[in-house]
CSV table of C-alpha atoms in Angstrom, one decimal:
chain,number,residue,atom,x,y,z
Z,21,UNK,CA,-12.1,0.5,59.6
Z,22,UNK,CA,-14.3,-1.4,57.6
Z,23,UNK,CA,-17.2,-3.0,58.4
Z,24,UNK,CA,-18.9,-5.8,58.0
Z,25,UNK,CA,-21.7,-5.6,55.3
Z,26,UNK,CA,-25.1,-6.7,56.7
Z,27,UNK,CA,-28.7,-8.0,55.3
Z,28,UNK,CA,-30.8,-5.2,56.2
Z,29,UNK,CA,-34.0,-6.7,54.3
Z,30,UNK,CA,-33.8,-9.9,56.3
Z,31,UNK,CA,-35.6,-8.8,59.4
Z,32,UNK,CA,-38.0,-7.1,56.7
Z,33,UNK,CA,-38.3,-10.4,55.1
Z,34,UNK,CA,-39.3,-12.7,58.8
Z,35,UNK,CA,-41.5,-9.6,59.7
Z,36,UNK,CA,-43.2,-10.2,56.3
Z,37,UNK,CA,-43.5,-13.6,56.4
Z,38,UNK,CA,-45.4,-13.4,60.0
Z,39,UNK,CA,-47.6,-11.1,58.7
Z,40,UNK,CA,-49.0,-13.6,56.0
Z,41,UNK,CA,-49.7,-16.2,59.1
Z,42,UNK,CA,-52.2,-17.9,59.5
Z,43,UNK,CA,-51.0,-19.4,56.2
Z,44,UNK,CA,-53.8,-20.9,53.7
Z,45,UNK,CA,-56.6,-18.8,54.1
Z,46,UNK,CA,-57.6,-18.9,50.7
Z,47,UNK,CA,-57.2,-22.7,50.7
Z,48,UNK,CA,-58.8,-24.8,53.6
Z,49,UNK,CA,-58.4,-28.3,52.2
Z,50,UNK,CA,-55.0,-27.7,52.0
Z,51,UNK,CA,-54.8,-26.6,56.0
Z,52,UNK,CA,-57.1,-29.5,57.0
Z,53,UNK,CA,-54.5,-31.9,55.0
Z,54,UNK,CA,-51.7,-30.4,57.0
Z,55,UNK,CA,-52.9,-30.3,60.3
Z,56,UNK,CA,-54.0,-33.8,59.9
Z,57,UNK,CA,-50.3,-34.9,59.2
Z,58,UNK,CA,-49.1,-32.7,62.6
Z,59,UNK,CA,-51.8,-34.9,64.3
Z,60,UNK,CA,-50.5,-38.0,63.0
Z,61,UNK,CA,-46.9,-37.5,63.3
Z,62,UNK,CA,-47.6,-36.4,67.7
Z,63,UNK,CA,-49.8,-39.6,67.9
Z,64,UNK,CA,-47.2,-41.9,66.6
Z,65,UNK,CA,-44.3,-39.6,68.1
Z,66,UNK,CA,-46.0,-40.5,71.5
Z,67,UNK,CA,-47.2,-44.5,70.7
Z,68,UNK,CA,-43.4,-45.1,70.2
Z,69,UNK,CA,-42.5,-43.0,73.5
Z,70,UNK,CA,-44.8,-44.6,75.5
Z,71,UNK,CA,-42.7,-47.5,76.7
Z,72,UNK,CA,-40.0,-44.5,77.9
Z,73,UNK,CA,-42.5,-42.1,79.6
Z,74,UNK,CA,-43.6,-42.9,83.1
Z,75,UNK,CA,-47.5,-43.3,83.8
Z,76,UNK,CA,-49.3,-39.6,83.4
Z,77,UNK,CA,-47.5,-38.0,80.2
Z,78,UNK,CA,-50.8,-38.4,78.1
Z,79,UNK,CA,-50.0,-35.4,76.0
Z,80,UNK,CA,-46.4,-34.5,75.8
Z,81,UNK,CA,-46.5,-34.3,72.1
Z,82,UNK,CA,-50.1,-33.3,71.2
Z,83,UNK,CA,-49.3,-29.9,73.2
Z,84,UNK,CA,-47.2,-29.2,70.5
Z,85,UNK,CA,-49.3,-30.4,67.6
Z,86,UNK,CA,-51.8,-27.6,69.0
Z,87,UNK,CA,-49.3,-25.2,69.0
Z,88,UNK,CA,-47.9,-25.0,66.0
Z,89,UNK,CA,-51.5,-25.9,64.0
Z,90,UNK,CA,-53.0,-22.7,65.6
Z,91,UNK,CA,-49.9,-21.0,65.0
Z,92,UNK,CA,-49.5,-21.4,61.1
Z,93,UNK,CA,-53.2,-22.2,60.2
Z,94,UNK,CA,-54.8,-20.4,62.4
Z,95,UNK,CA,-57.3,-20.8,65.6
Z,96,UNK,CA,-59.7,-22.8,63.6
Z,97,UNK,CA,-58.1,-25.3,62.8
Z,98,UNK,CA,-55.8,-24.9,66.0
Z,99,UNK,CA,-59.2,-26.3,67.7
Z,100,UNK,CA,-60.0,-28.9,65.6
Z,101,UNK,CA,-56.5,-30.4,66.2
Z,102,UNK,CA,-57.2,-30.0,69.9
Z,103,UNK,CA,-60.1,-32.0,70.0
Z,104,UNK,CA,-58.6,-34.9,67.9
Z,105,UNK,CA,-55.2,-34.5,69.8
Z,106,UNK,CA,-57.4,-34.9,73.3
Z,107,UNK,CA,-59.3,-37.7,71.9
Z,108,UNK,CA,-56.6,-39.6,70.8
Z,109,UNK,CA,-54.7,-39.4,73.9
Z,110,UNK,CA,-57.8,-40.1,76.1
Z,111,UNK,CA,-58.6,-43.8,74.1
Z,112,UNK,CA,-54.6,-44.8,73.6
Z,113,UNK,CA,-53.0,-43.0,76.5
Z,114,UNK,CA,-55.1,-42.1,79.7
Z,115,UNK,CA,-55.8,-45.4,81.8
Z,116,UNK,CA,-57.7,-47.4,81.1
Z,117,UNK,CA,-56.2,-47.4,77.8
Z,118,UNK,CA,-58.0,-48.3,74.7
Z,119,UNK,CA,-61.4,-46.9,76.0
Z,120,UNK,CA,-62.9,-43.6,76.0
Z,121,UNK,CA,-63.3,-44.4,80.1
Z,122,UNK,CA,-64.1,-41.5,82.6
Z,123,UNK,CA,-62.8,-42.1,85.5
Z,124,UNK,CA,-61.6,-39.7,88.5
Z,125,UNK,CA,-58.0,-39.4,86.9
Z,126,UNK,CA,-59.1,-39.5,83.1
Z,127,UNK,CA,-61.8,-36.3,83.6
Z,128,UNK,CA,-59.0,-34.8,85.7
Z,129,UNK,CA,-56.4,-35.5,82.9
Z,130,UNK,CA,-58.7,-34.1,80.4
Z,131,UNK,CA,-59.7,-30.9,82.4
Z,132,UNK,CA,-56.0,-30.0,82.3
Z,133,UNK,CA,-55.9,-30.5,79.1
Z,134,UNK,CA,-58.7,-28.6,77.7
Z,135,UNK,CA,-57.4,-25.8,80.3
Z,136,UNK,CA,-54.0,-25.7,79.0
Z,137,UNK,CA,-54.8,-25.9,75.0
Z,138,UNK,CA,-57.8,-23.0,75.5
Z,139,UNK,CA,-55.1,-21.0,77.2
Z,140,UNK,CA,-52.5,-21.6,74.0
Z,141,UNK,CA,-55.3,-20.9,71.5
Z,142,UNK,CA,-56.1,-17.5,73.1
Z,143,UNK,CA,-52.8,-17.1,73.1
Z,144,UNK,CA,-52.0,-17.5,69.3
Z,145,UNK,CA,-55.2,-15.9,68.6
Z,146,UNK,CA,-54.7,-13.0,70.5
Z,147,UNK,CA,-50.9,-12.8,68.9
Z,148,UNK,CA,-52.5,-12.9,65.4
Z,149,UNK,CA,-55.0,-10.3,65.8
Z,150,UNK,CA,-52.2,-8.2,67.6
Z,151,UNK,CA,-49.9,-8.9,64.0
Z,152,UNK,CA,-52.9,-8.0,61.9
Z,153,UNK,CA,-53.5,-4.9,63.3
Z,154,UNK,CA,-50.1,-4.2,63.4
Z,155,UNK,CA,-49.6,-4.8,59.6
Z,156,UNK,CA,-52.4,-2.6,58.6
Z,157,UNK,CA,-50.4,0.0,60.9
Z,158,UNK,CA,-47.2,-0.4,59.1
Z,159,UNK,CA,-49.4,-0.2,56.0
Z,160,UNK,CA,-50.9,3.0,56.7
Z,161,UNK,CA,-47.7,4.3,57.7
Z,162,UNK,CA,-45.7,3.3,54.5
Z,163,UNK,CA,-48.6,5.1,52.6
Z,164,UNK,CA,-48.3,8.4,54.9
Z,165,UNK,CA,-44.6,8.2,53.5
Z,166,UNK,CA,-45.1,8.0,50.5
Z,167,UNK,CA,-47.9,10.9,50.3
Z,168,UNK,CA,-45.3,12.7,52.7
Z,169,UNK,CA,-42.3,11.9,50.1
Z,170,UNK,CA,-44.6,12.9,46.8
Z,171,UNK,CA,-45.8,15.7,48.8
Z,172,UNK,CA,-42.3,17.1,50.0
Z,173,UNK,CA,-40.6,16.2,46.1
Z,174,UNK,CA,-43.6,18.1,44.7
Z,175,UNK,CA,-42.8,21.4,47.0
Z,176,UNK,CA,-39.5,21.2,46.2
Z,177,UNK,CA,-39.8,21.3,42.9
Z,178,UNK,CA,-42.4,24.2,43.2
Z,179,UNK,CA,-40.2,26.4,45.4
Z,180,UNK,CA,-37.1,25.6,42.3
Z,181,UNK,CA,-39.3,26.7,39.9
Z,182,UNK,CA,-40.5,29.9,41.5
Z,183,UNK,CA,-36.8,30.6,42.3
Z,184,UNK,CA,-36.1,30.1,38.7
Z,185,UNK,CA,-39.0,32.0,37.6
Z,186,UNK,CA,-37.9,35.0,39.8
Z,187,UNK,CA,-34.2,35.1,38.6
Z,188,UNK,CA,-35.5,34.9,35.4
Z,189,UNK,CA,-37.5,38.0,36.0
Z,190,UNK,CA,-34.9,39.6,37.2
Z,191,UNK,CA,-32.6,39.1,34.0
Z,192,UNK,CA,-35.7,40.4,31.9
Z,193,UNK,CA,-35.4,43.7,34.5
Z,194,UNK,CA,-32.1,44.1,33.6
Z,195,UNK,CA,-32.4,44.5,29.7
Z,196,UNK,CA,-34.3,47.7,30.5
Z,197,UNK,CA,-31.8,49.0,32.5
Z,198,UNK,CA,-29.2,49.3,29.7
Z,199,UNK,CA,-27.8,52.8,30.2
Z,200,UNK,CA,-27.0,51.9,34.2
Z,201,UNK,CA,-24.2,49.5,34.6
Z,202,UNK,CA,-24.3,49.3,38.2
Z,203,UNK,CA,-27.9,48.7,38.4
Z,204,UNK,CA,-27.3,46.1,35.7
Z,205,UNK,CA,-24.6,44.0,37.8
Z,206,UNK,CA,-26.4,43.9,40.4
Z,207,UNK,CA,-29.5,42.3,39.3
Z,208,UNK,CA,-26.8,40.1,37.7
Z,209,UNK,CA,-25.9,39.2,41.0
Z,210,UNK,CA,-29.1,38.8,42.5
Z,211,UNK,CA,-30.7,36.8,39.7
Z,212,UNK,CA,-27.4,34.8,39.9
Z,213,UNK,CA,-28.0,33.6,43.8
Z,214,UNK,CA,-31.8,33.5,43.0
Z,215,UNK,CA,-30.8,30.7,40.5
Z,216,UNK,CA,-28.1,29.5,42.7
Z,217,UNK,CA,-30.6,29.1,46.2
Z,218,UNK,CA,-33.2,26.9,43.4
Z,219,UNK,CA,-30.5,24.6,42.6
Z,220,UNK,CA,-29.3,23.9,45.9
Z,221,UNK,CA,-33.0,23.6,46.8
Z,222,UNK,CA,-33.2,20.7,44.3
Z,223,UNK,CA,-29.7,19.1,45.4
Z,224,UNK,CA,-31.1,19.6,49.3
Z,225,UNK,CA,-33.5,17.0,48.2
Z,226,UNK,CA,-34.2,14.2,51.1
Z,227,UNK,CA,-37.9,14.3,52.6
Z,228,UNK,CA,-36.6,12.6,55.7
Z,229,UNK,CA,-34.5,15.4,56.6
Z,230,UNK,CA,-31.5,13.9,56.7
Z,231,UNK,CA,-27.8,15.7,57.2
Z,232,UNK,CA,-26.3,16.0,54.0
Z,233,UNK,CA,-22.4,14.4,52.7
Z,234,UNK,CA,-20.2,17.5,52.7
Z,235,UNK,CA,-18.0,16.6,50.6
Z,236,UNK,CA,-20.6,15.3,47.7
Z,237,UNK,CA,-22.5,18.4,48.2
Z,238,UNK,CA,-19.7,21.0,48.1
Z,239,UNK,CA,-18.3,19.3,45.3
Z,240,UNK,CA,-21.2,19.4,42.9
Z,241,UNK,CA,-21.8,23.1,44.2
Z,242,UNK,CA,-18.8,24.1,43.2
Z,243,UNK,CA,-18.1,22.5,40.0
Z,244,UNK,CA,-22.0,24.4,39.4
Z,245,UNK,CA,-20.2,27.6,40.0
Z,246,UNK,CA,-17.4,26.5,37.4
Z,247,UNK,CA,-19.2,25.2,35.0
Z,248,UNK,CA,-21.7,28.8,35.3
Z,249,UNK,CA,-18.6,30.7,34.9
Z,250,UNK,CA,-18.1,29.1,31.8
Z,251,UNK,CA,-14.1,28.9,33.0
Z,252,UNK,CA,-12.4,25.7,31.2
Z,253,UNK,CA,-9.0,26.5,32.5
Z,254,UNK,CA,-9.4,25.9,35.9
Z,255,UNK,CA,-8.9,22.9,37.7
Z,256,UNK,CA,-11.0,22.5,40.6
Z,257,UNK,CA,-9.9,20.5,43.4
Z,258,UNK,CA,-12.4,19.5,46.5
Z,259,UNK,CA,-11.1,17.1,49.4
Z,260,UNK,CA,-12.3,16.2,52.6
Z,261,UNK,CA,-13.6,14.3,55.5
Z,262,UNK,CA,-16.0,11.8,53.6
Z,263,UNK,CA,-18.0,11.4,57.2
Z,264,UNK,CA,-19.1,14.6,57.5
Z,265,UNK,CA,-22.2,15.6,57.2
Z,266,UNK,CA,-24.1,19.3,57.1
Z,267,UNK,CA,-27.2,19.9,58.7
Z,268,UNK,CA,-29.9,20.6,56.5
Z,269,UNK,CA,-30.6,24.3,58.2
Z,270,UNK,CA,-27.1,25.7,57.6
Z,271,UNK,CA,-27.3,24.2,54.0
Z,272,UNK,CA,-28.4,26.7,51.9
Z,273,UNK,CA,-26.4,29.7,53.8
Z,274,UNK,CA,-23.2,27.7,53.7
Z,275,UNK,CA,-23.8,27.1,50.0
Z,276,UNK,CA,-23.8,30.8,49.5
Z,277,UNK,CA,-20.8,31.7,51.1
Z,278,UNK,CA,-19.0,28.7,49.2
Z,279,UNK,CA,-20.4,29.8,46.0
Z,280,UNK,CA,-19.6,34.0,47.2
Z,281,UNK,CA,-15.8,32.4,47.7
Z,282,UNK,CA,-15.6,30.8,44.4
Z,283,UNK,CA,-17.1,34.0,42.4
Z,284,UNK,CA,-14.6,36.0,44.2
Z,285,UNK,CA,-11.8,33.5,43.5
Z,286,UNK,CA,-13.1,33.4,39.6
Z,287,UNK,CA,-13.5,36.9,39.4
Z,288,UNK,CA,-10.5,38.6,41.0
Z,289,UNK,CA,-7.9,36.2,42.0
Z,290,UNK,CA,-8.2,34.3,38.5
Z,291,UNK,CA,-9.0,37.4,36.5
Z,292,UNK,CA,-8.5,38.0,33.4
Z,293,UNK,CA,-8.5,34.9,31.9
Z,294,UNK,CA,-5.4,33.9,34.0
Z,295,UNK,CA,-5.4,30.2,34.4
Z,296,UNK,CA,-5.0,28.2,37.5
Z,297,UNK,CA,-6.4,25.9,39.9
Z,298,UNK,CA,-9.0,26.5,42.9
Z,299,UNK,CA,-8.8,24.2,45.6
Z,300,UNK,CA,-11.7,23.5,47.9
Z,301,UNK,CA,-11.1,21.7,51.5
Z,302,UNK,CA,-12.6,20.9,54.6
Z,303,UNK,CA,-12.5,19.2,58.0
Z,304,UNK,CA,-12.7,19.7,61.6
Z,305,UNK,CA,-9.8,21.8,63.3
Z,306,UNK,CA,-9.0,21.8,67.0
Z,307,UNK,CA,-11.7,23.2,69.2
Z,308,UNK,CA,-14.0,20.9,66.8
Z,309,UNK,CA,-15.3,23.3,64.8
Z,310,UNK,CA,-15.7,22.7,60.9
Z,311,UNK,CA,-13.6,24.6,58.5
Z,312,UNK,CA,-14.0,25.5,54.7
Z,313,UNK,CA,-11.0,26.6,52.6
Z,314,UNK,CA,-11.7,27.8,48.8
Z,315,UNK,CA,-8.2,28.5,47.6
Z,316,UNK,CA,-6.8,29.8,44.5
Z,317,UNK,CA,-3.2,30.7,43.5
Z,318,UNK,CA,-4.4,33.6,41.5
Z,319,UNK,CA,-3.6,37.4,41.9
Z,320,UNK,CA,-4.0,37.6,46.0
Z,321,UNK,CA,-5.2,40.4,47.7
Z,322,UNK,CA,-4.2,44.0,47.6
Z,323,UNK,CA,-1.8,45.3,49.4
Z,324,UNK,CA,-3.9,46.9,52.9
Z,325,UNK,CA,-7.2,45.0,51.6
Z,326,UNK,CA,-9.3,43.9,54.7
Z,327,UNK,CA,-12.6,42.5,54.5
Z,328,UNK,CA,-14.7,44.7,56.6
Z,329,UNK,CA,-13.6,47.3,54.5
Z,330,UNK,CA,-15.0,46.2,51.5
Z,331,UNK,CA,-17.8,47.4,49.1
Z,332,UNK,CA,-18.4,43.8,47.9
Z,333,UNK,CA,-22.1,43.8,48.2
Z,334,UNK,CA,-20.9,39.5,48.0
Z,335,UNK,CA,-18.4,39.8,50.8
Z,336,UNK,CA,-20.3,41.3,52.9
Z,337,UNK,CA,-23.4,38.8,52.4
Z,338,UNK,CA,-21.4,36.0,52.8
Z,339,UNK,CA,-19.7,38.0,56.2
Z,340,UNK,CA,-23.3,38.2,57.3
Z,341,UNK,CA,-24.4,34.4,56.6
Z,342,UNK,CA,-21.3,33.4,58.0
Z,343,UNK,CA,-21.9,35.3,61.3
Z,344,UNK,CA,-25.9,34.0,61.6
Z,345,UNK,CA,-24.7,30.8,61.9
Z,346,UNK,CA,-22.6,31.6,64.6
Z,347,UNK,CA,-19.4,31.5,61.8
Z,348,UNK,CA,-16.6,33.6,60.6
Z,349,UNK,CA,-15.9,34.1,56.9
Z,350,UNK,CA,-12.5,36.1,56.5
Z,351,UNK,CA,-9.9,36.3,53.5
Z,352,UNK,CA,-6.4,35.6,53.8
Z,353,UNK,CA,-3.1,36.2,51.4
Z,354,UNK,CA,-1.7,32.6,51.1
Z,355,UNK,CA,-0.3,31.6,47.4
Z,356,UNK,CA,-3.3,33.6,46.1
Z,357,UNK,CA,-6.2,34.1,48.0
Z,358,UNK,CA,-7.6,32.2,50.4
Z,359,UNK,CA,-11.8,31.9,51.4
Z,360,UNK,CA,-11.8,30.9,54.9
Z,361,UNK,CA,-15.4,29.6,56.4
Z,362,UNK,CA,-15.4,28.3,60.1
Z,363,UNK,CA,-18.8,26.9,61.3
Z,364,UNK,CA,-19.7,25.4,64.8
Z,365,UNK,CA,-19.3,21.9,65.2
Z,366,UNK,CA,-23.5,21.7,65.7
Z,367,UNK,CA,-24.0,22.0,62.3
Z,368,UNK,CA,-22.1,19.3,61.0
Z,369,UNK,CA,-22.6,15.2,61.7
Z,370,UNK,CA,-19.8,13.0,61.6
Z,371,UNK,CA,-20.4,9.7,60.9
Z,372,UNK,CA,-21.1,7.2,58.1
């Protein structure tokens, strides 16, 4: 379904724009000019109503004038247009006319009136103060995310390095272990998910903790794992649901059982320099429950192999992540071989 595209900046832009009211603070003049042209245009807006308004409409359009002065220039001003406003309509409009006369019904008229604009200037004034304070508020805020952004970039970037750092030290470890092979492969291995857990910590990067696109993030993990192998006859394929979305806790697990699956995939079913293609999917199966398949048409699996039989120190991690999660991770004989990871649907976000 597609959706209609939408201006998300334009309630940023009117929110902005309130927050510079009152307008021309730096330039007076300027305010008194305009506020002298709202008075002049609700005088002669209510001279050429008069003859259509019954008798005791004095201010119908000087209300306004108030109004909207105190509203874009500020209280100020909003009172100096009140007191010319009230003065104008007490000498043309409040009997007798053309006289600053006070009668009964004049100081009654004009007790109203004061009333009624005093209430409107609190009003505005207490609307502005309320928008000032909350635009130093949304200041304060933007700079608390940005210090929480730098901040969060900066540990991430630490914790890479130190990740690096250690599998590094690890491969350093390994030269002086040159008469043990087994020793040797398996700092191999360890340094390798050392290196592996900083890059997804890089990739994992979003400060506001957001779920991350499956499909995006399996993809570039597993073309990682390709490109480390330093395999150029493999095609890799990865397909899926483009709305789904991992949780940022079952990130770096479920990277390492994808990455486990590919390795294996690599290193047995594609052994040998046999080339062939690896085929990555994923999606939500019945019960709602989110599946991975990593898929190769290699060798397949040994004749009696099952899983929980096996010395792969790999396996058996990525059995062991797979089950903290509240997963599976099994092997199948399909074409080849075939990485099956099935995750509970709370881990995953569909959605755009």
């Amino acid at each position: 379904m597609i959706k209609a595209a939408t201006d998300p900046s334009g309630p940023a832009r009117s929110s902005r724009w309130i927050e510079q009211l009152p307008l021309a603070r730096d330039r007076p003049v300027f305010g008194v000019v305009v506020m002298l042209a709202i008075v002049t245009i609700a005088w002669m807006l209510r001279a050429l109503a008069d003859p259509l308004l019954p008798p005791g409409f004095p201010y119908v359009t000087f209300f306004p004038a108030v109004i909207i002065t105190s509203f874009l220039f500020g209280v100020r001003l909003g009172s100096a247009a009140a007191v010319i406003c009230g003065m104008l309509a007490w000498y043309y409009f409040i009997p007798p006319a053309r006289g600053f006369s006070l009668t009964r019904g004049a100081g009654f008229a004009l007790a109203f009136y004061v009333f009624v604009v005093v209430t409107d200037l609190a009003l505005v004034h207490w609307m502005q103060s309320a928008n000032r304070q909350l635009a130093r508020e949304r200041e304060v805020n933007r700079s608390l995310a940005d210090t929480r952004e730098l901040l969060f970039r900066e540990l991430q970037h630490r914790v890479s390095n130190n990740l690096q750092v250690a599998a590094s030290l690890l491969t350093m470890q390994k030269r002086q272990l040159s008469s043990d092979k087994d020793a040797r492969a398996a700092l191999d291995e360890a340094g390798g998910r050392l290196a592996l857990i900083g890059s997804i910590s890089r990739q994992l990067y979003d400060p506001s903790g957001a779920a991350q696109p499956l499909l995006t993030f399996l993809e570039q993990l597993c073309r990682d794992v390709l490109q480390a192998s330093g395999r150029s006859d493999v095609v890799l394929d990865v397909a899926g649901d483009e709305q789904l979305r991992l949780q940022p806790d079952a990130a770096v697990p479920t990277a390492l059982i994808v990455a486990e699956a590919m390795a294996n995939a690599l290193e047995h079913g594609l052994a040998h320099g046999r080339a062939g293609r690896i085929a990555v999917t994923f999606g939500l199966v019945a019960g709602g429950d989110l599946e991975v398949r990593v898929q190769d048409d290699g060798h397949g699996l040994s004749s009696g192999f099952r899983l929980e039989d096996s010395e792969s120190l790999g396996l058996r991690i990525a059995t062991m992540l797979a089950r903290g999660q509240g997963g599976s991770f099994r092997l199948a004989a399909d074409h080849g071989t075939t990485a099956i990871l099935a995750l509970p649907r709370h881990l995953v976000v569909s959605g755009a």
